[in-house]
Amino acid sequence: MLAETVAAGYSGPAPLTLWRGFTSWTLNVPAVFEIAVAAAYLIGARRLRDRGTPWPAARLCAFLAGGIGSLLVVTAGPIGCYAGVLFWVRAVQNVTLLMIVPMFVAMGAPLTMLRELASPGLLARLSRLLHHRMARRLTYPLVITPIFVGPLPLIYLTRIYQASLEHSLVGALVALWLLGAGWMYFWTRFRIDPTPRTDTYLVSLGISAAEVVLDGALGLVVWLGPLIAARYYHALARPWGPSIRVDQIIGAGILWIGGDLAGLPFLGVVLRRMTAEDAVQAAVIDAEMDRQDAERAAAPATDQVSGAEEVEQPRLWWEDHPELAERFRRR
């Protein structure tokens, strides 16, 4: 299988070819857990449908194909098989765990499904956790930004990276760290599921801009800097593929450009939801204005009070809204 020896002193995976890039799969503990999560999600969607609450196909596809599917590829598929041998493959794995898997899982709205299926007691406990003061603090923009953009620099610019290669437990903890950081970010930025805060989508765009800058800086440091985990890769003595330096340069490009490309679907979802939210707010404002106009037209004419100024009309609710007052100013 992947453990065949291709040279003396080397007992790692066989040379990576196009065929092995599609056929190198293994059934491990993470894969079993991921399949179980996918099955639970499918069962939940079926129960909702049986109760007359159809679950959107887009959410089902995002969670299963985009989230769990990409997670299987980077843990039990070809990316997972070669992540311990090639620097650039490990970079693909880390970027996917931070930016791809959590994004699609958040688009699948698992918390909304849990809310629909939970018992009243469990729902009350979840609601308390969601509205807890600590939850609001952890999802504050100035807190969630370093939670999201900090893991990759900390991994690659410290000894954490080499430790994750040498010790499987450390590697598993790093993977969970990336998944958790990415999930917190996309969950609170998309706001498809219930969230502790309802920050404006412009905050999400600002965090994305900071992430793009940091990706570029990290890519340059990895590209031009010293070899990372050189002791591990030299001891591995891989007799095929790019040299250690070229391998790291390719990985630097993935950390730089790959991270930015992975953020494009996020920007598309944020812009679409921002446009839809503006349309809903505009419809609510138009309805309120129509109601006010109808009430004024139906009201009898008031007697003029001699020497008194005209009675000031009551202000509409949206005139004091910081984002809507300028856009829909009453004439």
Short mmCIF file of N, CA and C in Angstrom, two decimals, residues 14 23 47 77 82 109 125 138 168 196 208 230 234-235 250 272 297-298:
data_model
loop_
_atom_site.label_atom_id
_atom_site.label_comp_id
_atom_site.label_asym_id
_atom_site.label_seq_id
_atom_site.Cartn_x
_atom_site.Cartn_y
_atom_site.Cartn_z
N ALA A 14 4.88 5.78 -0.98
CA ALA A 14 5.49 5.68 -2.31
C ALA A 14 5.40 7.02 -3.01
N THR A 23 -6.20 7.62 -5.44
CA THR A 23 -6.49 6.29 -4.88
C THR A 23 -5.91 6.08 -3.49
N ARG A 47 -35.46 13.52 9.78
CA ARG A 47 -36.46 13.73 10.83
C ARG A 47 -37.20 15.05 10.63
N GLY A 77 -7.83 10.81 3.05
CA GLY A 77 -7.57 10.72 1.62
C GLY A 77 -6.13 11.00 1.26
N TYR A 82 -0.16 11.96 2.53
CA TYR A 82 1.14 12.57 2.20
C TYR A 82 1.45 13.83 3.00
N ALA A 109 -25.49 25.04 8.60
CA ALA A 109 -26.36 25.43 9.72
C ALA A 109 -26.64 24.27 10.68
N ARG A 125 -30.87 24.98 27.78
CA ARG A 125 -29.45 25.03 28.15
C ARG A 125 -28.61 25.61 27.02
N LEU A 138 -16.12 36.25 23.59
CA LEU A 138 -15.27 35.45 22.71
C LEU A 138 -15.54 35.74 21.24
N SER A 168 1.83 12.23 16.80
CA SER A 168 0.48 12.18 16.24
C SER A 168 -0.53 12.88 17.14
N PRO A 196 -24.11 34.69 19.28
CA PRO A 196 -24.22 35.59 20.43
C PRO A 196 -24.28 37.06 20.05
N SER A 208 -11.49 39.92 6.90
CA SER A 208 -10.97 39.24 5.71
C SER A 208 -9.79 39.99 5.12
N ALA A 230 13.49 21.31 9.51
CA ALA A 230 14.54 20.73 8.67
C ALA A 230 15.03 19.40 9.23
N HIS A 234 15.02 16.09 6.90
CA HIS A 234 16.31 15.46 6.60
C HIS A 234 16.33 14.01 7.09
N ALA A 235 15.79 13.78 8.28
CA ALA A 235 15.76 12.42 8.82
C ALA A 235 14.83 11.52 8.01
N ILE A 250 7.05 25.89 -2.48
CA ILE A 250 5.71 25.58 -2.98
C ILE A 250 4.67 25.73 -1.86
N ARG A 272 -23.74 38.27 -0.52
CA ARG A 272 -25.11 37.86 -0.83
C ARG A 272 -26.02 38.05 0.38
N ALA A 297 -53.37 60.07 6.51
CA ALA A 297 -54.42 60.38 5.55
C ALA A 297 -55.81 60.11 6.13
N ALA A 298 -55.91 59.11 7.01
CA ALA A 298 -57.21 58.76 7.57
C ALA A 298 -57.57 59.59 8.78
#
